[in-house]
């Protein structure tokens, strides 16, 4: 899978002609949706409440209500987050250069791993980051994902026991992208020249937030109250609350919601409309 913005199910070439065809009503405000692990750009789609036979997305609704031009990214989630972040930065640089009018604002919305890729791109980005106004993470494991940590412990223990070592080696063969979720790795120095299977050692570098950007988070728990013991233990089923909220800035907690439901929820969209509407 090669990283690209997808339009109508196909990669969108970043040329002036292709961009004009795909977005004849281009605006100076761009919104980029970055999907999570093992998904693609279609994960953002859900039935349109005004026309149930059709599909819509947060991006399309933000275009309707706030005048954003939406872009949906597809990328290989098995690669290192830092590699995807650098490639996304290059794509956004090219998009800004080829856009038919000067870009006034860029907003990034990332679900799960996508929130980490967005932060990584902002960290390594150059001129295009000057136009970034907001970064929103939905259920993003900024401090790591408990499921990856649990599997890491399991494969480490099994590889040390001869009778089950082959199964442990199979488990350890999961992608580097998944392993980056253990502690929320964002930069190359977290893994270059190091053993990515090192037992529960967090070597992740603290990545600063861009000072001119507004950061937001949405976190969910399967329980109504975030203080419920089960809610504190498993969060939204994939990401715990302390990890999803480890972002400076404003946020929203939603109870009785699972990880994937963050992709299609009225309260999430209302928060997006409010936060991104500050540039309206």
PDB file of C-alpha atoms in Angstrom:
ATOM      1  CA  UNK A   1       0.000   0.000   0.000  1.00  0.00           C
ATOM      2  CA  UNK A   2       1.455   3.321  -1.069  1.00  0.00           C
ATOM      3  CA  UNK A   3       0.413   6.378   0.902  1.00  0.00           C
ATOM      4  CA  UNK A   4      -1.928   8.716  -0.968  1.00  0.00           C
ATOM      5  CA  UNK A   5      -4.999  10.846  -0.583  1.00  0.00           C
ATOM      6  CA  UNK A   6      -7.919   8.883  -1.997  1.00  0.00           C
ATOM      7  CA  UNK A   7     -10.841  10.332  -3.930  1.00  0.00           C
ATOM      8  CA  UNK A   8     -13.736   8.227  -5.256  1.00  0.00           C
ATOM      9  CA  UNK A   9     -11.828   5.061  -4.369  1.00  0.00           C
ATOM     10  CA  UNK A  10      -8.658   5.975  -6.258  1.00  0.00           C
ATOM     11  CA  UNK A  11      -5.342   7.652  -5.397  1.00  0.00           C
ATOM     12  CA  UNK A  12      -5.487  11.360  -6.074  1.00  0.00           C
ATOM     13  CA  UNK A  13      -2.464  12.712  -8.013  1.00  0.00           C
ATOM     14  CA  UNK A  14      -1.246  15.961  -6.494  1.00  0.00           C
ATOM     15  CA  UNK A  15      -1.274  17.943  -9.711  1.00  0.00           C
ATOM     16  CA  UNK A  16      -3.232  21.152 -10.306  1.00  0.00           C
ATOM     17  CA  UNK A  17      -5.430  19.525 -12.961  1.00  0.00           C
ATOM     18  CA  UNK A  18      -6.274  16.459 -10.849  1.00  0.00           C
ATOM     19  CA  UNK A  19      -6.971  18.582  -7.790  1.00  0.00           C
ATOM     20  CA  UNK A  20      -9.301  20.882  -9.765  1.00  0.00           C
ATOM     21  CA  UNK A  21     -11.224  17.878 -11.109  1.00  0.00           C
ATOM     22  CA  UNK A  22     -11.584  16.296  -7.665  1.00  0.00           C
ATOM     23  CA  UNK A  23     -12.353  19.552  -5.872  1.00  0.00           C
ATOM     24  CA  UNK A  24     -13.863  22.062  -8.312  1.00  0.00           C
ATOM     25  CA  UNK A  25     -15.050  24.154  -5.344  1.00  0.00           C
ATOM     26  CA  UNK A  26     -11.706  24.192  -3.556  1.00  0.00           C
ATOM     27  CA  UNK A  27     -11.511  26.378  -0.478  1.00  0.00           C
ATOM     28  CA  UNK A  28      -8.480  27.772   1.363  1.00  0.00           C
ATOM     29  CA  UNK A  29      -9.277  25.538   4.366  1.00  0.00           C
ATOM     30  CA  UNK A  30      -8.163  21.895   4.256  1.00  0.00           C
ATOM     31  CA  UNK A  31      -9.147  19.043   6.581  1.00  0.00           C
ATOM     32  CA  UNK A  32      -7.208  15.754   6.476  1.00  0.00           C
ATOM     33  CA  UNK A  33      -8.646  12.525   7.919  1.00  0.00           C
ATOM     34  CA  UNK A  34      -6.034   9.940   8.970  1.00  0.00           C
ATOM     35  CA  UNK A  35      -7.368   6.432   9.682  1.00  0.00           C
ATOM     36  CA  UNK A  36      -6.147   3.958  12.279  1.00  0.00           C
ATOM     37  CA  UNK A  37      -4.560   0.505  12.371  1.00  0.00           C
ATOM     38  CA  UNK A  38      -5.517  -1.972   9.627  1.00  0.00           C
ATOM     39  CA  UNK A  39      -8.100   0.390   8.138  1.00  0.00           C
ATOM     40  CA  UNK A  40      -8.340   2.612   5.065  1.00  0.00           C
ATOM     41  CA  UNK A  41     -10.102   5.823   4.082  1.00  0.00           C
ATOM     42  CA  UNK A  42     -13.484   4.078   3.907  1.00  0.00           C
ATOM     43  CA  UNK A  43     -13.470   3.573   7.660  1.00  0.00           C
ATOM     44  CA  UNK A  44     -14.688   7.183   7.961  1.00  0.00           C
ATOM     45  CA  UNK A  45     -17.889   6.519   6.001  1.00  0.00           C
ATOM     46  CA  UNK A  46     -21.303   6.060   7.618  1.00  0.00           C
ATOM     47  CA  UNK A  47     -24.940   6.403   6.462  1.00  0.00           C
ATOM     48  CA  UNK A  48     -25.943   9.996   5.801  1.00  0.00           C
ATOM     49  CA  UNK A  49     -28.648  10.914   8.363  1.00  0.00           C
ATOM     50  CA  UNK A  50     -30.334  13.132   5.743  1.00  0.00           C
ATOM     51  CA  UNK A  51     -30.158  10.466   3.018  1.00  0.00           C
ATOM     52  CA  UNK A  52     -29.725   6.972   4.577  1.00  0.00           C
ATOM     53  CA  UNK A  53     -29.165   5.336   1.195  1.00  0.00           C
ATOM     54  CA  UNK A  54     -26.012   7.421   0.780  1.00  0.00           C
ATOM     55  CA  UNK A  55     -22.785   7.665   2.762  1.00  0.00           C
ATOM     56  CA  UNK A  56     -21.118  10.636   4.361  1.00  0.00           C
ATOM     57  CA  UNK A  57     -18.175  11.292   6.694  1.00  0.00           C
ATOM     58  CA  UNK A  58     -16.924  13.825   9.194  1.00  0.00           C
ATOM     59  CA  UNK A  59     -14.963  15.406   6.333  1.00  0.00           C
ATOM     60  CA  UNK A  60     -18.027  15.781   4.108  1.00  0.00           C
ATOM     61  CA  UNK A  61     -20.055  17.244   6.980  1.00  0.00           C
ATOM     62  CA  UNK A  62     -17.282  19.708   7.819  1.00  0.00           C
ATOM     63  CA  UNK A  63     -17.278  20.726   4.160  1.00  0.00           C
ATOM     64  CA  UNK A  64     -21.036  21.277   4.271  1.00  0.00           C
ATOM     65  CA  UNK A  65     -21.102  23.199   7.555  1.00  0.00           C
ATOM     66  CA  UNK A  66     -17.740  24.989   7.703  1.00  0.00           C
ATOM     67  CA  UNK A  67     -16.435  25.138   4.146  1.00  0.00           C
ATOM     68  CA  UNK A  68     -13.491  22.774   4.578  1.00  0.00           C
ATOM     69  CA  UNK A  69     -12.114  20.831   1.637  1.00  0.00           C
ATOM     70  CA  UNK A  70     -11.698  17.282   2.999  1.00  0.00           C
ATOM     71  CA  UNK A  71      -8.951  14.802   2.172  1.00  0.00           C
ATOM     72  CA  UNK A  72      -8.893  11.156   3.282  1.00  0.00           C
ATOM     73  CA  UNK A  73      -5.536   9.419   3.575  1.00  0.00           C
ATOM     74  CA  UNK A  74      -4.736   5.769   2.904  1.00  0.00           C
ATOM     75  CA  UNK A  75      -1.445   4.354   4.170  1.00  0.00           C
ATOM     76  CA  UNK A  76       0.259   1.127   5.245  1.00  0.00           C
ATOM     77  CA  UNK A  77      -0.272   0.875   9.004  1.00  0.00           C
ATOM     78  CA  UNK A  78       2.315  -1.905   9.264  1.00  0.00           C
ATOM     79  CA  UNK A  79       5.164   0.560   8.715  1.00  0.00           C
ATOM     80  CA  UNK A  80       6.797   2.568  11.466  1.00  0.00           C
ATOM     81  CA  UNK A  81       4.656   5.511  12.557  1.00  0.00           C
ATOM     82  CA  UNK A  82       7.638   7.811  12.039  1.00  0.00           C
ATOM     83  CA  UNK A  83       8.021   6.630   8.414  1.00  0.00           C
ATOM     84  CA  UNK A  84       4.346   7.296   7.753  1.00  0.00           C
ATOM     85  CA  UNK A  85       4.601  10.656   9.501  1.00  0.00           C
ATOM     86  CA  UNK A  86       7.480  11.748   7.302  1.00  0.00           C
ATOM     87  CA  UNK A  87       5.684  10.609   4.142  1.00  0.00           C
ATOM     88  CA  UNK A  88       2.483  12.394   5.192  1.00  0.00           C
ATOM     89  CA  UNK A  89       4.527  15.549   5.736  1.00  0.00           C
ATOM     90  CA  UNK A  90       5.870  15.271   2.190  1.00  0.00           C
ATOM     91  CA  UNK A  91       2.350  14.765   0.817  1.00  0.00           C
ATOM     92  CA  UNK A  92       1.024  17.799   2.632  1.00  0.00           C
ATOM     93  CA  UNK A  93       3.939  19.902   1.412  1.00  0.00           C
ATOM     94  CA  UNK A  94       3.117  18.880  -2.163  1.00  0.00           C
ATOM     95  CA  UNK A  95      -0.604  19.495  -1.629  1.00  0.00           C
ATOM     96  CA  UNK A  96      -0.018  23.040  -0.364  1.00  0.00           C
ATOM     97  CA  UNK A  97       2.296  23.765  -3.303  1.00  0.00           C
ATOM     98  CA  UNK A  98      -0.187  22.475  -5.896  1.00  0.00           C
ATOM     99  CA  UNK A  99      -3.424  23.766  -4.331  1.00  0.00           C
ATOM    100  CA  UNK A 100      -5.233  26.164  -6.712  1.00  0.00           C
ATOM    101  CA  UNK A 101      -5.259  28.963  -4.135  1.00  0.00           C
ATOM    102  CA  UNK A 102      -3.206  29.923  -1.067  1.00  0.00           C
ATOM    103  CA  UNK A 103      -3.935  27.591   1.861  1.00  0.00           C
ATOM    104  CA  UNK A 104      -5.070  29.509   4.933  1.00  0.00           C
ATOM    105  CA  UNK A 105      -5.574  26.650   7.369  1.00  0.00           C
ATOM    106  CA  UNK A 106      -4.979  22.911   7.725  1.00  0.00           C
ATOM    107  CA  UNK A 107      -6.746  20.746  10.297  1.00  0.00           C
ATOM    108  CA  UNK A 108      -5.705  17.132  10.934  1.00  0.00           C
ATOM    109  CA  UNK A 109      -8.133  14.590  12.414  1.00  0.00           C
ATOM    110  CA  UNK A 110      -6.617  11.233  13.334  1.00  0.00           C
ATOM    111  CA  UNK A 111      -8.316   8.131  14.693  1.00  0.00           C
ATOM    112  CA  UNK A 112      -6.257   5.770  16.864  1.00  0.00           C
ATOM    113  CA  UNK A 113      -2.844   5.278  15.199  1.00  0.00           C
ATOM    114  CA  UNK A 114      -3.800   8.063  12.795  1.00  0.00           C
ATOM    115  CA  UNK A 115      -3.494  10.603  15.584  1.00  0.00           C
ATOM    116  CA  UNK A 116       0.109   9.523  16.148  1.00  0.00           C
ATOM    117  CA  UNK A 117       0.890   9.711  12.425  1.00  0.00           C
ATOM    118  CA  UNK A 118      -0.548  13.239  12.342  1.00  0.00           C
ATOM    119  CA  UNK A 119       1.579  14.333  15.303  1.00  0.00           C
ATOM    120  CA  UNK A 120       4.674  12.743  13.765  1.00  0.00           C
ATOM    121  CA  UNK A 121       4.057  14.569  10.480  1.00  0.00           C
ATOM    122  CA  UNK A 122       3.738  17.896  12.289  1.00  0.00           C
ATOM    123  CA  UNK A 123       6.983  17.229  14.138  1.00  0.00           C
ATOM    124  CA  UNK A 124       9.061  16.657  11.001  1.00  0.00           C
ATOM    125  CA  UNK A 125       7.130  19.023   8.725  1.00  0.00           C
ATOM    126  CA  UNK A 126       8.524  22.214   7.301  1.00  0.00           C
ATOM    127  CA  UNK A 127       6.710  25.142   5.648  1.00  0.00           C
ATOM    128  CA  UNK A 128       3.263  23.525   5.494  1.00  0.00           C
ATOM    129  CA  UNK A 129       3.045  23.309   9.292  1.00  0.00           C
ATOM    130  CA  UNK A 130       2.733  27.099   9.419  1.00  0.00           C
ATOM    131  CA  UNK A 131      -0.812  26.675   8.082  1.00  0.00           C
ATOM    132  CA  UNK A 132      -1.808  24.015  10.640  1.00  0.00           C
ATOM    133  CA  UNK A 133      -4.453  25.367  12.991  1.00  0.00           C
ATOM    134  CA  UNK A 134      -5.813  22.273  14.743  1.00  0.00           C
ATOM    135  CA  UNK A 135      -4.927  18.618  15.384  1.00  0.00           C
ATOM    136  CA  UNK A 136      -7.666  16.374  16.765  1.00  0.00           C
ATOM    137  CA  UNK A 137      -7.012  12.848  18.035  1.00  0.00           C
ATOM    138  CA  UNK A 138      -9.860  10.362  18.432  1.00  0.00           C
ATOM    139  CA  UNK A 139      -9.004   7.453  20.729  1.00  0.00           C
ATOM    140  CA  UNK A 140      -5.295   7.880  20.071  1.00  0.00           C
ATOM    141  CA  UNK A 141      -2.818   5.964  22.298  1.00  0.00           C
ATOM    142  CA  UNK A 142      -0.436   8.853  22.994  1.00  0.00           C
ATOM    143  CA  UNK A 143       1.078   6.894  25.900  1.00  0.00           C
ATOM    144  CA  UNK A 144       0.708   3.482  24.349  1.00  0.00           C
ATOM    145  CA  UNK A 145      -1.944   0.797  23.890  1.00  0.00           C
ATOM    146  CA  UNK A 146      -2.498  -1.839  26.608  1.00  0.00           C
ATOM    147  CA  UNK A 147      -3.307  -4.605  24.124  1.00  0.00           C
ATOM    148  CA  UNK A 148       0.081  -4.267  22.408  1.00  0.00           C
ATOM    149  CA  UNK A 149       1.819  -4.235  25.790  1.00  0.00           C
ATOM    150  CA  UNK A 150      -0.068  -7.380  26.831  1.00  0.00           C
ATOM    151  CA  UNK A 151       0.836  -9.232  23.618  1.00  0.00           C
ATOM    152  CA  UNK A 152       4.452  -8.093  24.010  1.00  0.00           C
ATOM    153  CA  UNK A 153       4.597  -9.590  27.515  1.00  0.00           C
ATOM    154  CA  UNK A 154       2.941 -12.778  26.291  1.00  0.00           C
ATOM    155  CA  UNK A 155       5.295 -13.324  23.339  1.00  0.00           C
ATOM    156  CA  UNK A 156       8.341 -12.530  25.513  1.00  0.00           C
ATOM    157  CA  UNK A 157       7.326 -15.110  28.112  1.00  0.00           C
ATOM    158  CA  UNK A 158       6.436 -17.743  25.526  1.00  0.00           C
ATOM    159  CA  UNK A 159       9.726 -17.324  23.633  1.00  0.00           C
ATOM    160  CA  UNK A 160      11.549 -18.084  26.889  1.00  0.00           C
ATOM    161  CA  UNK A 161       9.741 -21.422  27.313  1.00  0.00           C
ATOM    162  CA  UNK A 162      10.976 -24.075  24.835  1.00  0.00           C
ATOM    163  CA  UNK A 163       7.633 -25.892  24.622  1.00  0.00           C
ATOM    164  CA  UNK A 164       5.768 -22.810  23.360  1.00  0.00           C
ATOM    165  CA  UNK A 165       8.640 -20.782  21.907  1.00  0.00           C
ATOM    166  CA  UNK A 166       7.467 -21.274  18.276  1.00  0.00           C
ATOM    167  CA  UNK A 167       4.103 -19.688  19.108  1.00  0.00           C
ATOM    168  CA  UNK A 168       5.903 -16.850  20.869  1.00  0.00           C
ATOM    169  CA  UNK A 169       8.008 -16.245  17.772  1.00  0.00           C
ATOM    170  CA  UNK A 170       4.852 -16.073  15.635  1.00  0.00           C
ATOM    171  CA  UNK A 171       3.352 -13.487  17.975  1.00  0.00           C
ATOM    172  CA  UNK A 172       6.600 -11.501  17.915  1.00  0.00           C
ATOM    173  CA  UNK A 173       6.396 -11.324  14.125  1.00  0.00           C
ATOM    174  CA  UNK A 174       3.659  -8.666  14.167  1.00  0.00           C
ATOM    175  CA  UNK A 175       4.396  -5.468  12.272  1.00  0.00           C
ATOM    176  CA  UNK A 176       6.657  -2.662  13.463  1.00  0.00           C
ATOM    177  CA  UNK A 177       3.664  -0.341  13.181  1.00  0.00           C
ATOM    178  CA  UNK A 178       1.818  -2.368  15.785  1.00  0.00           C
ATOM    179  CA  UNK A 179       4.915  -2.453  18.002  1.00  0.00           C
ATOM    180  CA  UNK A 180       5.161   1.335  17.792  1.00  0.00           C
ATOM    181  CA  UNK A 181       1.786   1.434  19.548  1.00  0.00           C
ATOM    182  CA  UNK A 182       3.331  -0.132  22.670  1.00  0.00           C
ATOM    183  CA  UNK A 183       4.439   3.258  23.988  1.00  0.00           C
ATOM    184  CA  UNK A 184       3.230   5.634  21.265  1.00  0.00           C
ATOM    185  CA  UNK A 185       6.437   6.019  19.232  1.00  0.00           C
ATOM    186  CA  UNK A 186       6.541   9.079  16.960  1.00  0.00           C
ATOM    187  CA  UNK A 187      10.142   9.529  15.789  1.00  0.00           C
ATOM    188  CA  UNK A 188      12.879   7.444  14.189  1.00  0.00           C
ATOM    189  CA  UNK A 189      15.233   7.759  17.158  1.00  0.00           C
ATOM    190  CA  UNK A 190      12.777   5.672  19.200  1.00  0.00           C
ATOM    191  CA  UNK A 191      13.650   2.556  17.187  1.00  0.00           C
ATOM    192  CA  UNK A 192      16.708   3.072  14.971  1.00  0.00           C
ATOM    193  CA  UNK A 193      19.561   0.813  16.083  1.00  0.00           C
ATOM    194  CA  UNK A 194      17.461  -0.608  18.910  1.00  0.00           C
ATOM    195  CA  UNK A 195      15.715  -3.890  19.602  1.00  0.00           C
ATOM    196  CA  UNK A 196      12.007  -3.225  19.099  1.00  0.00           C
ATOM    197  CA  UNK A 197      11.264  -6.379  21.136  1.00  0.00           C
ATOM    198  CA  UNK A 198      13.183  -5.152  24.180  1.00  0.00           C
ATOM    199  CA  UNK A 199      11.096  -6.157  27.184  1.00  0.00           C
ATOM    200  CA  UNK A 200       8.776  -3.322  28.275  1.00  0.00           C
ATOM    201  CA  UNK A 201      11.393  -0.600  27.987  1.00  0.00           C
ATOM    202  CA  UNK A 202      10.014   2.751  26.958  1.00  0.00           C
ATOM    203  CA  UNK A 203      12.615   4.593  24.873  1.00  0.00           C
ATOM    204  CA  UNK A 204      10.140   6.998  23.257  1.00  0.00           C
ATOM    205  CA  UNK A 205      11.308  10.576  22.913  1.00  0.00           C
ATOM    206  CA  UNK A 206       9.022  13.345  24.152  1.00  0.00           C
ATOM    207  CA  UNK A 207       7.820  15.169  21.043  1.00  0.00           C
ATOM    208  CA  UNK A 208       6.849  18.811  21.598  1.00  0.00           C
ATOM    209  CA  UNK A 209       3.537  20.191  20.455  1.00  0.00           C
ATOM    210  CA  UNK A 210       3.610  22.978  17.876  1.00  0.00           C
ATOM    211  CA  UNK A 211       3.142  26.219  19.818  1.00  0.00           C
ATOM    212  CA  UNK A 212       0.766  27.841  17.317  1.00  0.00           C
ATOM    213  CA  UNK A 213      -1.534  24.803  16.951  1.00  0.00           C
ATOM    214  CA  UNK A 214      -4.649  23.977  18.966  1.00  0.00           C
ATOM    215  CA  UNK A 215      -4.715  20.333  20.066  1.00  0.00           C
ATOM    216  CA  UNK A 216      -7.881  18.454  20.976  1.00  0.00           C
ATOM    217  CA  UNK A 217      -8.700  14.909  22.066  1.00  0.00           C
ATOM    218  CA  UNK A 218     -11.753  12.680  22.227  1.00  0.00           C
ATOM    219  CA  UNK A 219     -11.565   9.682  24.546  1.00  0.00           C
ATOM    220  CA  UNK A 220     -14.147   6.990  25.224  1.00  0.00           C
ATOM    221  CA  UNK A 221     -14.806   4.357  27.852  1.00  0.00           C
ATOM    222  CA  UNK A 222     -17.035   1.321  27.590  1.00  0.00           C
ATOM    223  CA  UNK A 223     -18.563   2.364  30.903  1.00  0.00           C
ATOM    224  CA  UNK A 224     -20.657   5.472  31.432  1.00  0.00           C
ATOM    225  CA  UNK A 225     -18.338   6.804  34.110  1.00  0.00           C
ATOM    226  CA  UNK A 226     -14.609   7.070  33.442  1.00  0.00           C
ATOM    227  CA  UNK A 227     -14.078   6.290  37.137  1.00  0.00           C
ATOM    228  CA  UNK A 228     -15.717   2.869  36.905  1.00  0.00           C
ATOM    229  CA  UNK A 229     -13.063   0.166  37.586  1.00  0.00           C
ATOM    230  CA  UNK A 230     -13.689  -1.497  34.223  1.00  0.00           C
ATOM    231  CA  UNK A 231     -13.579   1.827  32.415  1.00  0.00           C
ATOM    232  CA  UNK A 232     -10.278   2.681  34.074  1.00  0.00           C
ATOM    233  CA  UNK A 233      -8.875  -0.744  33.189  1.00  0.00           C
ATOM    234  CA  UNK A 234      -9.781  -1.088  29.497  1.00  0.00           C
ATOM    235  CA  UNK A 235     -10.934   2.365  28.374  1.00  0.00           C
ATOM    236  CA  UNK A 236     -12.679   2.110  25.002  1.00  0.00           C
ATOM    237  CA  UNK A 237     -11.600  -1.512  24.575  1.00  0.00           C
ATOM    238  CA  UNK A 238      -8.355  -0.585  22.815  1.00  0.00           C
ATOM    239  CA  UNK A 239      -7.019   2.583  24.443  1.00  0.00           C
ATOM    240  CA  UNK A 240      -7.131   3.622  28.088  1.00  0.00           C
ATOM    241  CA  UNK A 241      -8.228   7.092  29.162  1.00  0.00           C
ATOM    242  CA  UNK A 242      -4.827   8.343  30.464  1.00  0.00           C
ATOM    243  CA  UNK A 243      -3.259   7.498  27.103  1.00  0.00           C
ATOM    244  CA  UNK A 244      -6.029   9.010  24.954  1.00  0.00           C
ATOM    245  CA  UNK A 245      -6.039  12.242  26.989  1.00  0.00           C
ATOM    246  CA  UNK A 246      -2.256  12.791  27.101  1.00  0.00           C
ATOM    247  CA  UNK A 247      -2.521  15.859  24.873  1.00  0.00           C
ATOM    248  CA  UNK A 248      -2.341  19.511  25.789  1.00  0.00           C
ATOM    249  CA  UNK A 249      -5.557  21.364  25.121  1.00  0.00           C
ATOM    250  CA  UNK A 250      -9.290  20.790  25.253  1.00  0.00           C
ATOM    251  CA  UNK A 251     -10.953  17.392  25.141  1.00  0.00           C
ATOM    252  CA  UNK A 252     -14.149  15.386  25.373  1.00  0.00           C
ATOM    253  CA  UNK A 253     -14.893  12.139  27.202  1.00  0.00           C
ATOM    254  CA  UNK A 254     -17.717   9.950  25.920  1.00  0.00           C
ATOM    255  CA  UNK A 255     -19.104   7.109  28.010  1.00  0.00           C
ATOM    256  CA  UNK A 256     -20.583   3.830  26.805  1.00  0.00           C
ATOM    257  CA  UNK A 257     -18.707   4.037  23.513  1.00  0.00           C
ATOM    258  CA  UNK A 258     -16.158   1.681  21.982  1.00  0.00           C
ATOM    259  CA  UNK A 259     -13.021   2.487  20.017  1.00  0.00           C
ATOM    260  CA  UNK A 260     -14.475   2.163  16.513  1.00  0.00           C
ATOM    261  CA  UNK A 261     -17.677   4.025  17.365  1.00  0.00           C
ATOM    262  CA  UNK A 262     -15.587   7.208  17.601  1.00  0.00           C
ATOM    263  CA  UNK A 263     -15.671   7.155  13.789  1.00  0.00           C
ATOM    264  CA  UNK A 264     -19.436   7.647  13.665  1.00  0.00           C
ATOM    265  CA  UNK A 265     -20.883   9.527  16.599  1.00  0.00           C
ATOM    266  CA  UNK A 266     -22.967  12.693  16.742  1.00  0.00           C
ATOM    267  CA  UNK A 267     -21.167  14.022  19.823  1.00  0.00           C
ATOM    268  CA  UNK A 268     -17.785  13.568  18.154  1.00  0.00           C
ATOM    269  CA  UNK A 269     -18.924  15.505  15.106  1.00  0.00           C
ATOM    270  CA  UNK A 270     -20.435  18.289  17.216  1.00  0.00           C
ATOM    271  CA  UNK A 271     -17.061  18.640  18.974  1.00  0.00           C
ATOM    272  CA  UNK A 272     -15.238  18.709  15.632  1.00  0.00           C
ATOM    273  CA  UNK A 273     -17.622  21.338  14.298  1.00  0.00           C
ATOM    274  CA  UNK A 274     -17.134  23.494  17.386  1.00  0.00           C
ATOM    275  CA  UNK A 275     -13.337  23.157  17.528  1.00  0.00           C
ATOM    276  CA  UNK A 276     -12.654  23.509  13.803  1.00  0.00           C
ATOM    277  CA  UNK A 277     -15.281  26.197  13.520  1.00  0.00           C
ATOM    278  CA  UNK A 278     -12.964  28.558  15.402  1.00  0.00           C
ATOM    279  CA  UNK A 279     -11.305  29.192  12.026  1.00  0.00           C
ATOM    280  CA  UNK A 280     -14.640  29.741  10.270  1.00  0.00           C
TER     281      UNK A 280
END
